[in-house]
N, CA, C and O atoms as CSV, one atom per row, in Angstrom:
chain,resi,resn,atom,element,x,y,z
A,1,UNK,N,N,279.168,78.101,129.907
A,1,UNK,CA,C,279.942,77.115,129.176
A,1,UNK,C,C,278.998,76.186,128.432
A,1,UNK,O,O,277.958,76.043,129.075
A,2,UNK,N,N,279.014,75.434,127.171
A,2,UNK,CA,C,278.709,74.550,126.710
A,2,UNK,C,C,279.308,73.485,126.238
A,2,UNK,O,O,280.260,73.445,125.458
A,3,UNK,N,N,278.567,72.372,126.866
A,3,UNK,CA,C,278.839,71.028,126.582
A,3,UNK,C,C,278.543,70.627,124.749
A,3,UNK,O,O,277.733,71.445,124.311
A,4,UNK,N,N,278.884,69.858,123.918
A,4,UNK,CA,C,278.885,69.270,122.983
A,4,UNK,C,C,278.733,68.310,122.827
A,4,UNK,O,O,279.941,68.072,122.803
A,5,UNK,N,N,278.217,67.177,122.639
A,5,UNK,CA,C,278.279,65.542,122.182
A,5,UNK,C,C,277.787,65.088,121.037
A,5,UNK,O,O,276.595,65.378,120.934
A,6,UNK,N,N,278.334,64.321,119.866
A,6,UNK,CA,C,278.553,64.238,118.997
A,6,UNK,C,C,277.673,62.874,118.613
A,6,UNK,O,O,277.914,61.937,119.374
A,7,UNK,N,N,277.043,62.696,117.939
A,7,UNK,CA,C,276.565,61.216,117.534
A,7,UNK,C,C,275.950,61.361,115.841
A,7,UNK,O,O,275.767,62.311,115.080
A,8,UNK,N,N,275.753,59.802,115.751
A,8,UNK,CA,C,275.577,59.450,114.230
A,8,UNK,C,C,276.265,58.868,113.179
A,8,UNK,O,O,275.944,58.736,111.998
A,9,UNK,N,N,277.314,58.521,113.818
A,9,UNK,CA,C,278.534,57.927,112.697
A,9,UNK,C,C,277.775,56.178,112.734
A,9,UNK,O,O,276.972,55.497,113.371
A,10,UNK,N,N,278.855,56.112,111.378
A,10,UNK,CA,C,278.889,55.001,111.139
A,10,UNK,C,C,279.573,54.425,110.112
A,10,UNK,O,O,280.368,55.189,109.564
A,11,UNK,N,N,279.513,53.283,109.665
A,11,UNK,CA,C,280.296,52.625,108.276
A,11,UNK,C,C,279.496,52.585,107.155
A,11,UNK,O,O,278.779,51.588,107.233
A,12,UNK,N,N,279.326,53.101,106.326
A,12,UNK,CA,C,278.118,53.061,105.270
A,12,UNK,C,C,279.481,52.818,103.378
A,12,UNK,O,O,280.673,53.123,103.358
A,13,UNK,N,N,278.828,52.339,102.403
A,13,UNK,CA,C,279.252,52.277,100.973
A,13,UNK,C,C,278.835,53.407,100.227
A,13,UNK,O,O,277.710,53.905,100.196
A,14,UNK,N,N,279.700,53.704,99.723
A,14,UNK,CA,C,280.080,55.136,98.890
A,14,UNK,C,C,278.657,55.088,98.466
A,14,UNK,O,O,278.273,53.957,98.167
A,15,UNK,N,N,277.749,56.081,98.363
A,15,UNK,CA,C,276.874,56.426,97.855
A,15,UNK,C,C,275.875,56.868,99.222
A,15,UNK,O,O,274.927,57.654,99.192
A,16,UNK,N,N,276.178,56.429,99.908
A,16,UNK,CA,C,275.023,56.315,100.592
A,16,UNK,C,C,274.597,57.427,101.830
A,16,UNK,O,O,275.112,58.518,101.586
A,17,UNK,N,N,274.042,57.429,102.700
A,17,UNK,CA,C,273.559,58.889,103.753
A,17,UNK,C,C,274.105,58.718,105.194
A,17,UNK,O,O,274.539,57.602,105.482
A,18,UNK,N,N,274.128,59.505,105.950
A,18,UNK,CA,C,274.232,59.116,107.680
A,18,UNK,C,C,273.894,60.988,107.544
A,18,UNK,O,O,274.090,61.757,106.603
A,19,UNK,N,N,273.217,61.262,109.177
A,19,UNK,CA,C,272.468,62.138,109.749
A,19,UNK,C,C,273.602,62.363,110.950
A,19,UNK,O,O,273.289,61.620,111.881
A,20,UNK,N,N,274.828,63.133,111.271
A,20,UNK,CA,C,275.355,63.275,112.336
A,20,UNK,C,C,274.171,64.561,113.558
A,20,UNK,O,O,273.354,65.287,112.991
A,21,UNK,N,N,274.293,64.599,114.927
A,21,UNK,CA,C,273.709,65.071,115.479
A,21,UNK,C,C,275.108,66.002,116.231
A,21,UNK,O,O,276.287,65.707,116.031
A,22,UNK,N,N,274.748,66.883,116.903
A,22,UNK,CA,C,275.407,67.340,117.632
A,22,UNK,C,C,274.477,67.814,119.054
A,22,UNK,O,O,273.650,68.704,118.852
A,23,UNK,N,N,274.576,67.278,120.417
A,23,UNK,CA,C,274.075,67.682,121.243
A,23,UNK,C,C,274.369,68.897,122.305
A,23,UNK,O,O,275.479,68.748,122.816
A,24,UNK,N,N,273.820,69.814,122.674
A,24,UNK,CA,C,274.445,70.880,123.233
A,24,UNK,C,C,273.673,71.206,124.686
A,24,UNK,O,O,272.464,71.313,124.893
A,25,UNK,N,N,274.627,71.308,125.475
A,25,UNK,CA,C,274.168,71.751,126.785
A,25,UNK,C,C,274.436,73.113,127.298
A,25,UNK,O,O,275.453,73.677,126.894
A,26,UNK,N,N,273.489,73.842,128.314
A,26,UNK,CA,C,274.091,75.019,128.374
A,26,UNK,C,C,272.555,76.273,127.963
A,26,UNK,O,O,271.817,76.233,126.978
A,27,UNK,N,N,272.534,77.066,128.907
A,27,UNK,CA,C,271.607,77.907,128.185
A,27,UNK,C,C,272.005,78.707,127.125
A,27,UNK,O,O,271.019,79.089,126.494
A,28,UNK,N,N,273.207,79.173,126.609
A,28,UNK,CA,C,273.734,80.237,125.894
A,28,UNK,C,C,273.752,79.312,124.561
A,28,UNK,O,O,274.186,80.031,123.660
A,29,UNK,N,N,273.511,78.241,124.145
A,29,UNK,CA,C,273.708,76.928,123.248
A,29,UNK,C,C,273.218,78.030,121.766
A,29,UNK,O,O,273.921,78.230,120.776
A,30,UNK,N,N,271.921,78.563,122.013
A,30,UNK,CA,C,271.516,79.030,120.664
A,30,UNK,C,C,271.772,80.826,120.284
A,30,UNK,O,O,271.042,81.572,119.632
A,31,UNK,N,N,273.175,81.140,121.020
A,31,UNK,CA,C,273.700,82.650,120.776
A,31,UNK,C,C,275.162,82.225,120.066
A,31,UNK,O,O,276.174,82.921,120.144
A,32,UNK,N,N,275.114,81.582,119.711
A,32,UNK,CA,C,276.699,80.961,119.221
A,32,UNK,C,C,276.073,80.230,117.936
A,32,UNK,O,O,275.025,79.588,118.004
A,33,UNK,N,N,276.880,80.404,116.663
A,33,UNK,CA,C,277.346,79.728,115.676
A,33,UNK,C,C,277.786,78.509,115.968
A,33,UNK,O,O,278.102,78.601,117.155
A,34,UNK,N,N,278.050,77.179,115.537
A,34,UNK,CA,C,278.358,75.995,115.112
A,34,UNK,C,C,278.635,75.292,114.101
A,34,UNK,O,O,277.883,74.940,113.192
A,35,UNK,N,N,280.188,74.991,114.318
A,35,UNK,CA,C,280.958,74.360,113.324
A,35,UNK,C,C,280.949,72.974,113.473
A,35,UNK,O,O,280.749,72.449,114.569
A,36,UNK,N,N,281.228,72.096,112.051
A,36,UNK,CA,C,281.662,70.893,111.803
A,36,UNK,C,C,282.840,70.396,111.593
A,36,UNK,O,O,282.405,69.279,111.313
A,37,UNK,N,N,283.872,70.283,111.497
A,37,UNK,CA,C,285.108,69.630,111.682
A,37,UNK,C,C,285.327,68.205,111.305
A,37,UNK,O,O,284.675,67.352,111.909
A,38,UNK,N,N,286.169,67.847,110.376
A,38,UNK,CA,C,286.585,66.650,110.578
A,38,UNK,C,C,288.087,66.245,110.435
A,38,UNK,O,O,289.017,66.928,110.006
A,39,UNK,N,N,288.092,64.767,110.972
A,39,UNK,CA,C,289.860,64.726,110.475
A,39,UNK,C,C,290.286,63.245,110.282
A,39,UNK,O,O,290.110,62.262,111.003
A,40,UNK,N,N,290.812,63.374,109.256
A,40,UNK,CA,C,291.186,61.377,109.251
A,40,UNK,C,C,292.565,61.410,109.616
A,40,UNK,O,O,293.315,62.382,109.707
A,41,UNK,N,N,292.800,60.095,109.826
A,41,UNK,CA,C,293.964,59.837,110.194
A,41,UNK,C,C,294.932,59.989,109.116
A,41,UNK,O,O,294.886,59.880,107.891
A,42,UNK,N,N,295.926,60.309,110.081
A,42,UNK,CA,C,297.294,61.495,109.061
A,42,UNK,C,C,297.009,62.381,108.769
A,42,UNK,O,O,298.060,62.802,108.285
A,43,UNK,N,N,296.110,63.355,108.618
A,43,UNK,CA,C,295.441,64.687,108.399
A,43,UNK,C,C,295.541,65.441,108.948
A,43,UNK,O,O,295.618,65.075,110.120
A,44,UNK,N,N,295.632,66.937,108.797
A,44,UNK,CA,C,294.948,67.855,109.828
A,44,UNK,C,C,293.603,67.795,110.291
A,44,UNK,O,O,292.910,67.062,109.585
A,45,UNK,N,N,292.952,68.373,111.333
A,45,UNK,CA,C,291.483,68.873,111.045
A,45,UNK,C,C,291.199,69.852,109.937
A,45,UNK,O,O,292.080,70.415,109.287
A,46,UNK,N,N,289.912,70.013,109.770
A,46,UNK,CA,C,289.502,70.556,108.771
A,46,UNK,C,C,288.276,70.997,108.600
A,46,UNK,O,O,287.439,70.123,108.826
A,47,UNK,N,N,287.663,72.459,108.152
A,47,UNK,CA,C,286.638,72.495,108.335
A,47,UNK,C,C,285.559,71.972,107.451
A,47,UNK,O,O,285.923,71.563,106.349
A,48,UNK,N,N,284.326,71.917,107.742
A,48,UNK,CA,C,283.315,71.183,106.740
A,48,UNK,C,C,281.897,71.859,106.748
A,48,UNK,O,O,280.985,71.632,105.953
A,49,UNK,N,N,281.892,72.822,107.912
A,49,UNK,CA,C,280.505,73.382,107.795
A,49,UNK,C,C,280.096,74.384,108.734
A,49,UNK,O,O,280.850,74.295,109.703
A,50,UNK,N,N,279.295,75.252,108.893
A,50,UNK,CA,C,279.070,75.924,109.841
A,50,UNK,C,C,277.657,76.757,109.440
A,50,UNK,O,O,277.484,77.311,108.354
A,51,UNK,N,N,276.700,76.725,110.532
A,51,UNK,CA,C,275.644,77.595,110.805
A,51,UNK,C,C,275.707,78.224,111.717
A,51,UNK,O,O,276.286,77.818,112.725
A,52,UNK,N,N,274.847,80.000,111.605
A,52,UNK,CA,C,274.562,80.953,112.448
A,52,UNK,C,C,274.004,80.455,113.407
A,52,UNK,O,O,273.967,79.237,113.583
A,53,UNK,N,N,273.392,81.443,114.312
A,53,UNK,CA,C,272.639,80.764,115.362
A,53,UNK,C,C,271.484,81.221,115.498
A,53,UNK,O,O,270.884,81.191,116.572
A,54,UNK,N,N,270.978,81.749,114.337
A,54,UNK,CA,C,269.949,82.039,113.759
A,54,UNK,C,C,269.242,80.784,112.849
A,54,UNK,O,O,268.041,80.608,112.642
A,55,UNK,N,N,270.353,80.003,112.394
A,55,UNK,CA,C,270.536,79.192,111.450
A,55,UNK,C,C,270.701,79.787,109.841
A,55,UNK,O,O,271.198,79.179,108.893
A,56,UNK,N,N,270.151,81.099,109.845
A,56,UNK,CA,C,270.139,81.660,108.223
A,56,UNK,C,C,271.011,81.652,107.485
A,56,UNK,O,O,270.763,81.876,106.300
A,57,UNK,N,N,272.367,81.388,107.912
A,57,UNK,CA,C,273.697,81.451,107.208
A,57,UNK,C,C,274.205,80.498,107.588
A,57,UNK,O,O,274.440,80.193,108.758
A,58,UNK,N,N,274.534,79.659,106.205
A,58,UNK,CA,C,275.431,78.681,106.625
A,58,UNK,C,C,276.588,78.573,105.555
A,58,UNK,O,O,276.313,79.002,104.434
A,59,UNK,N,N,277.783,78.081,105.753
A,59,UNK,CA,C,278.978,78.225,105.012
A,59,UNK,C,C,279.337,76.424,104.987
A,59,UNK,O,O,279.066,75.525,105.783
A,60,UNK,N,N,279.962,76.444,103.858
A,60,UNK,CA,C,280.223,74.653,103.451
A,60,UNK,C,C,281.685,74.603,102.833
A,60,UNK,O,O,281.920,75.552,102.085
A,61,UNK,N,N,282.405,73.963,102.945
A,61,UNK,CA,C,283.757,73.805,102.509
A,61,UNK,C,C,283.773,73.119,100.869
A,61,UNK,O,O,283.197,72.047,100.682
A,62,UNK,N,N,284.200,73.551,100.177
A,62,UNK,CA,C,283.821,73.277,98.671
A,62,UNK,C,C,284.095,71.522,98.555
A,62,UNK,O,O,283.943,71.023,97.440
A,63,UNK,N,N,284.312,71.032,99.186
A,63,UNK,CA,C,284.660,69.529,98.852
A,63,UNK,C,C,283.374,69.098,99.327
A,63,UNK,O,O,283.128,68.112,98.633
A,64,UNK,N,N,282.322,69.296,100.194
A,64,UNK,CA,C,281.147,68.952,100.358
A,64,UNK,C,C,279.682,69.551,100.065
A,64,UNK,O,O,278.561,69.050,99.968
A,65,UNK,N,N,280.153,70.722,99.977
A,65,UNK,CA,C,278.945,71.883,98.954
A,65,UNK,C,C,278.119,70.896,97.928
A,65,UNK,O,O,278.791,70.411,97.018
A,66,UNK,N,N,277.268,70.688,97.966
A,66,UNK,CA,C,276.019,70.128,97.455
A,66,UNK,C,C,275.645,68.788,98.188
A,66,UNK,O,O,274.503,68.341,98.076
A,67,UNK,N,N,276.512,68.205,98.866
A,67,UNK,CA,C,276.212,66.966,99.378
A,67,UNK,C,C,275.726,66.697,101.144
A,67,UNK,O,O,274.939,65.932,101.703
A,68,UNK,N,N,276.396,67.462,101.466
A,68,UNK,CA,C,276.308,68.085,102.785
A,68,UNK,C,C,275.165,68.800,103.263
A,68,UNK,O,O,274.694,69.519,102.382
A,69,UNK,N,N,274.474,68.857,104.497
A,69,UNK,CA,C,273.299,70.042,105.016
A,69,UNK,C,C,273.303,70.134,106.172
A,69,UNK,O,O,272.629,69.250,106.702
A,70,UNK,N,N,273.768,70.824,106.855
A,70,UNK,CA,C,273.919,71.295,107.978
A,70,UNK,C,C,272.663,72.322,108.521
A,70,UNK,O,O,272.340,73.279,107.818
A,71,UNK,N,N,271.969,72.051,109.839
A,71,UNK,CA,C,270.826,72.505,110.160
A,71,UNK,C,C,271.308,73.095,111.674
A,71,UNK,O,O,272.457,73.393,112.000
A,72,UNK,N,N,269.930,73.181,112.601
A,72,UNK,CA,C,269.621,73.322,113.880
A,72,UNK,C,C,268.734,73.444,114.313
A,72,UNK,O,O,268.023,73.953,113.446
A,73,UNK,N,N,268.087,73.292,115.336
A,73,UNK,CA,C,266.459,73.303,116.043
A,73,UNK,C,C,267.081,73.989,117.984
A,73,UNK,O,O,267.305,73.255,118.946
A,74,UNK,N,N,267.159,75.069,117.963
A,74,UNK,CA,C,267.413,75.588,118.839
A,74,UNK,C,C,267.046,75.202,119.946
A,74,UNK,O,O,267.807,74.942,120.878
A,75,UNK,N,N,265.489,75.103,119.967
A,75,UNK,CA,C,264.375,75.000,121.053
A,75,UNK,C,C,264.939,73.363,121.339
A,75,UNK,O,O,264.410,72.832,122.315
A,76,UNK,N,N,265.730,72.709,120.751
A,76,UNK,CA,C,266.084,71.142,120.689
A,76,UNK,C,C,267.959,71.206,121.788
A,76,UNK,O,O,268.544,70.361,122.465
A,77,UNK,N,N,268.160,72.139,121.549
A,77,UNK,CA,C,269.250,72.137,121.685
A,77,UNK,C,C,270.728,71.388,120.918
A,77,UNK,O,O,271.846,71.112,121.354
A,78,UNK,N,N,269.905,71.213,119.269
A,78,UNK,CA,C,270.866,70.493,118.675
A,78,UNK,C,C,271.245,70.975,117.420
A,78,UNK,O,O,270.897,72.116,117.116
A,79,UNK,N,N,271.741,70.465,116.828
A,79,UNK,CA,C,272.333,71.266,115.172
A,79,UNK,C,C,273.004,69.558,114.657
A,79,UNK,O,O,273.806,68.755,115.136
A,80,UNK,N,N,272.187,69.627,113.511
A,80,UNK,CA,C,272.876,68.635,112.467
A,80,UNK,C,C,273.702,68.531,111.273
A,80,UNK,O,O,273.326,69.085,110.240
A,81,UNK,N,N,274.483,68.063,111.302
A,81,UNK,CA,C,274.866,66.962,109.626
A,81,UNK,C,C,274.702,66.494,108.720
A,81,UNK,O,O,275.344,65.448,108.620
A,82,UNK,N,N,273.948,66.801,107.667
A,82,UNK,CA,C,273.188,65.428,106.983
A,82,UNK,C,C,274.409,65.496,106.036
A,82,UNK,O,O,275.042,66.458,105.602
A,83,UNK,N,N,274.581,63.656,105.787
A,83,UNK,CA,C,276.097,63.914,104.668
A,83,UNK,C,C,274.924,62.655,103.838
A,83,UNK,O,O,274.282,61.701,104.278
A,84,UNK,N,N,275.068,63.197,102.627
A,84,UNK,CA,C,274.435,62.357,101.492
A,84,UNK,C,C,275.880,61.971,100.455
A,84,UNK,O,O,276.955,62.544,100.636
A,85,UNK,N,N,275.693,61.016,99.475
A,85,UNK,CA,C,276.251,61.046,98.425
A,85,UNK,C,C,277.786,60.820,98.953
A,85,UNK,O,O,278.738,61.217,98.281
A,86,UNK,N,N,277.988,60.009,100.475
A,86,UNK,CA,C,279.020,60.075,100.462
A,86,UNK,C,C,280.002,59.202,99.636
A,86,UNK,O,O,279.687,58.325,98.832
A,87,UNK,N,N,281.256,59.607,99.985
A,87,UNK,CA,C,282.595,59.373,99.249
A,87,UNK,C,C,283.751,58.520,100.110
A,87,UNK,O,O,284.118,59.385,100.904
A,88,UNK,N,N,284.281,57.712,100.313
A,88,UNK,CA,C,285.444,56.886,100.620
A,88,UNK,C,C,286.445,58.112,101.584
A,88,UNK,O,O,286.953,57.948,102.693
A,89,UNK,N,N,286.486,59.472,100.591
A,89,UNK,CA,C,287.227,60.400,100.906
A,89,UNK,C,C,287.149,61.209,101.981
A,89,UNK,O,O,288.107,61.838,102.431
A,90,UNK,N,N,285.642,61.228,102.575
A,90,UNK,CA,C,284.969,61.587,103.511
A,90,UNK,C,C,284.749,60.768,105.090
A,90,UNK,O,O,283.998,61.062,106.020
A,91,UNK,N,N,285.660,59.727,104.947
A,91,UNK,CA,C,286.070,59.218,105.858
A,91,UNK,C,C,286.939,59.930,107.095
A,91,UNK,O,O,288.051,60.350,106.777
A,92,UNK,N,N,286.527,60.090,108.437
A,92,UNK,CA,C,287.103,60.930,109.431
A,92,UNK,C,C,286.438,60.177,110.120
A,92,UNK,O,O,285.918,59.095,109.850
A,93,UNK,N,N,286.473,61.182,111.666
A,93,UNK,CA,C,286.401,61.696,112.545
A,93,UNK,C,C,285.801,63.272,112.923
A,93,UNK,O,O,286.401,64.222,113.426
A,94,UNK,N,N,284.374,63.153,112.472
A,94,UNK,CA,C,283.444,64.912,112.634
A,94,UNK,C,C,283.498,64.786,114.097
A,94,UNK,O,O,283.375,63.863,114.902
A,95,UNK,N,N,283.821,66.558,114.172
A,95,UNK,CA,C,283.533,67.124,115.011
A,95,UNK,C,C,282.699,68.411,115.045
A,95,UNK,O,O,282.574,69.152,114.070
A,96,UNK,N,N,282.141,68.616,116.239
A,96,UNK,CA,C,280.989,70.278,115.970
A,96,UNK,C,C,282.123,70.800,117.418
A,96,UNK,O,O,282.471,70.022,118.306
A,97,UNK,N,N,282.341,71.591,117.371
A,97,UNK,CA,C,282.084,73.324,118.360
A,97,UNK,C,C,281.756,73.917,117.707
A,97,UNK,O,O,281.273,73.764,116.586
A,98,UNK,N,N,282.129,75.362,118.777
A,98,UNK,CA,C,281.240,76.237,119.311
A,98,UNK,C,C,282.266,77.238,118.662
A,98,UNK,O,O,283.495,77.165,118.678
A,99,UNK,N,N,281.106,78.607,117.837
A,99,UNK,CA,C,281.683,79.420,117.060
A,99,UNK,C,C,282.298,80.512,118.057
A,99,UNK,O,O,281.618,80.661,119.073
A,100,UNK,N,N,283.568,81.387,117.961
A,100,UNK,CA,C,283.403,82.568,118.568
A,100,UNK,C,C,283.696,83.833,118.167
A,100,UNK,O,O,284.233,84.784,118.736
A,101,UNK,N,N,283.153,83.635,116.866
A,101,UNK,CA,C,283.554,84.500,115.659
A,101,UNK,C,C,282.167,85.293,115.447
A,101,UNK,O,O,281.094,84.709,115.296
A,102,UNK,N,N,282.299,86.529,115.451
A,102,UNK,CA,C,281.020,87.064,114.898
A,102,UNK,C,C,280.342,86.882,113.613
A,102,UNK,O,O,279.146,87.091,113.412
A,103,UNK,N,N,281.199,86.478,112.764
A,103,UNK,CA,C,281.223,86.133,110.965
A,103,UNK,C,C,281.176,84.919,110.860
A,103,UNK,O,O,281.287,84.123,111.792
A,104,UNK,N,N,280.991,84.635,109.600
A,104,UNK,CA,C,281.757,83.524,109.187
A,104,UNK,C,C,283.059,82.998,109.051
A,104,UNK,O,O,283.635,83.744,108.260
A,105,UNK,N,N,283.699,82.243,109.357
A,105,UNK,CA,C,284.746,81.772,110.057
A,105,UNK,C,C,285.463,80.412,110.161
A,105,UNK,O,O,285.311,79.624,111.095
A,106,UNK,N,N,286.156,80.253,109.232
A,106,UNK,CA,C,286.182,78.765,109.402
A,106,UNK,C,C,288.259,78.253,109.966
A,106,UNK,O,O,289.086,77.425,109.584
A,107,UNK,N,N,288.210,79.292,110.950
A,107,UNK,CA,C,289.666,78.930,111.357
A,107,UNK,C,C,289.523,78.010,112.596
A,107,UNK,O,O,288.426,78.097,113.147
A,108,UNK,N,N,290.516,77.042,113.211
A,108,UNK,CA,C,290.005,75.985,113.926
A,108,UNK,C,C,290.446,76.847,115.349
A,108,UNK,O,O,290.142,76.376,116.445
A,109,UNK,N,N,290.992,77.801,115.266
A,109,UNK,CA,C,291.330,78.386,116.626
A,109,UNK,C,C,290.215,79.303,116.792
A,109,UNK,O,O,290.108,79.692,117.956
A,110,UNK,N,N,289.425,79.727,116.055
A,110,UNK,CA,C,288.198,80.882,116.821
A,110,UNK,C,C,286.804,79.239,117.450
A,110,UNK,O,O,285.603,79.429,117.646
A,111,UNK,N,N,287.132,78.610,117.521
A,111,UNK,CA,C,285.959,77.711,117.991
A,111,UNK,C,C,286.623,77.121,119.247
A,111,UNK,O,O,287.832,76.910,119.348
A,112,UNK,N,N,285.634,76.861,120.261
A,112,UNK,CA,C,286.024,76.235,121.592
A,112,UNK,C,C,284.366,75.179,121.557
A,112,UNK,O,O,283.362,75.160,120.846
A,113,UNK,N,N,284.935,74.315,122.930
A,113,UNK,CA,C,283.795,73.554,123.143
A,113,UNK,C,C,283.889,72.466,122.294
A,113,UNK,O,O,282.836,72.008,121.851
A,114,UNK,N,N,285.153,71.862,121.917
A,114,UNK,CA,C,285.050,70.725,121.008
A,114,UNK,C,C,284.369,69.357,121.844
A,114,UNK,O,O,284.563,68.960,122.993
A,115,UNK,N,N,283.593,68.891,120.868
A,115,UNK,CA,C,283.170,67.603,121.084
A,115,UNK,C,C,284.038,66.550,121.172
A,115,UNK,O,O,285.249,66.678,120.996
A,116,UNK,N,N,283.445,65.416,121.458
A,116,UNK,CA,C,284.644,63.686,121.900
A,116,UNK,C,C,284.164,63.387,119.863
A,116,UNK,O,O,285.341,63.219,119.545
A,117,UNK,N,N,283.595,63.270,118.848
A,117,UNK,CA,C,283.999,63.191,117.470
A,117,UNK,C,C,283.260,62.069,117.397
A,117,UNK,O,O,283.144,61.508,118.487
A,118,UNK,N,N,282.710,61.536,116.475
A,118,UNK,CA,C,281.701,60.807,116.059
A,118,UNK,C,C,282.806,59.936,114.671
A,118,UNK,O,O,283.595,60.665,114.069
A,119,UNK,N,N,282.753,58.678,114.363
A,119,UNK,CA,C,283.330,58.241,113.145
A,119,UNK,C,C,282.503,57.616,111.803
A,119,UNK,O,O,281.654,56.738,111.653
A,120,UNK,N,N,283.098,58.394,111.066
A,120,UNK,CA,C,282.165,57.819,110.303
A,120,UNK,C,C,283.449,57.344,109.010
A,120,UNK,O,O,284.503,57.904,108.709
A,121,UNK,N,N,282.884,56.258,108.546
A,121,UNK,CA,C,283.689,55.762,107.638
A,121,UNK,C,C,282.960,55.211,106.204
A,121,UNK,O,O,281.832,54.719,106.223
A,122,UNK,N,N,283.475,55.308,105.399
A,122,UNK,CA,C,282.754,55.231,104.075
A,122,UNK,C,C,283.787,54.379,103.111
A,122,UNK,O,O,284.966,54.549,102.799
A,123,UNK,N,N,282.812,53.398,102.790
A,123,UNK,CA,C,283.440,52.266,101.971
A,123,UNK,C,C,283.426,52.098,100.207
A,123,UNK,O,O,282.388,52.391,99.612
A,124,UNK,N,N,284.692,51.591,99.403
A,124,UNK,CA,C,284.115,51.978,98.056
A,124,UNK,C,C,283.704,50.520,97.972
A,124,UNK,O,O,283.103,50.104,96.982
């Protein structure tokens, strides 16, 4: 099983950066893919990102594709976020699990292991 914990949010003005982390427990942590998730209030969730567990492939949801970078350091046991250039619109609640999709995949039912969600809020 793996644990998840989520950190890095914060309140920042439209333009500006935050580094979300995702922490992972568990020896099996770097045979699994990892997704990003977020959701504001009144929303569904939604996906926002995902790397292999290789890290070589990563997939981005077109509303954050260029602004967004999603990483991992295996030997760390963690996988990151970087959100640049954010937007007002990008205001949520991120979350990371755990992929269980052999592919790429961005349906919210092939992922388990959800994290407690990190907030980040963005001001115009």
């Amino acid at each position: 099983q793996v644990q998840l914990v989520e950190s890095g949010g914060g309140s920042v003005q439209a333009g500006g950066s935050l580094r979300l982390s995702c922490a992972a427990s568990g020896r099996t942590f770097s045979n699994y893919a990892i997704g990003w998730f977020r959701q504001a209030p009144g929303k569904e969730r939604e996906f926002v990102a995902r790397i292999s567990w290789v890290g070589s492939i990563t997939d981005y949801a077109d509303s954050v594709k260029g602004r967004f970078t999603v990483s991992r350091d295996n030997a760390k046991n963690m996988v990151y976020l970087q959100l640049n250039s954010l937007k007002p619109e990008d205001t949520a609640v991120y979350y990371c699990a755990r992929s269980l999709a052999g592919g790429p995949n961005r349906a919210i039912k092939t992922y388990d292991s959800w994290g407690q969600g990190t907030q980040v809020t963005v001001s115009s």
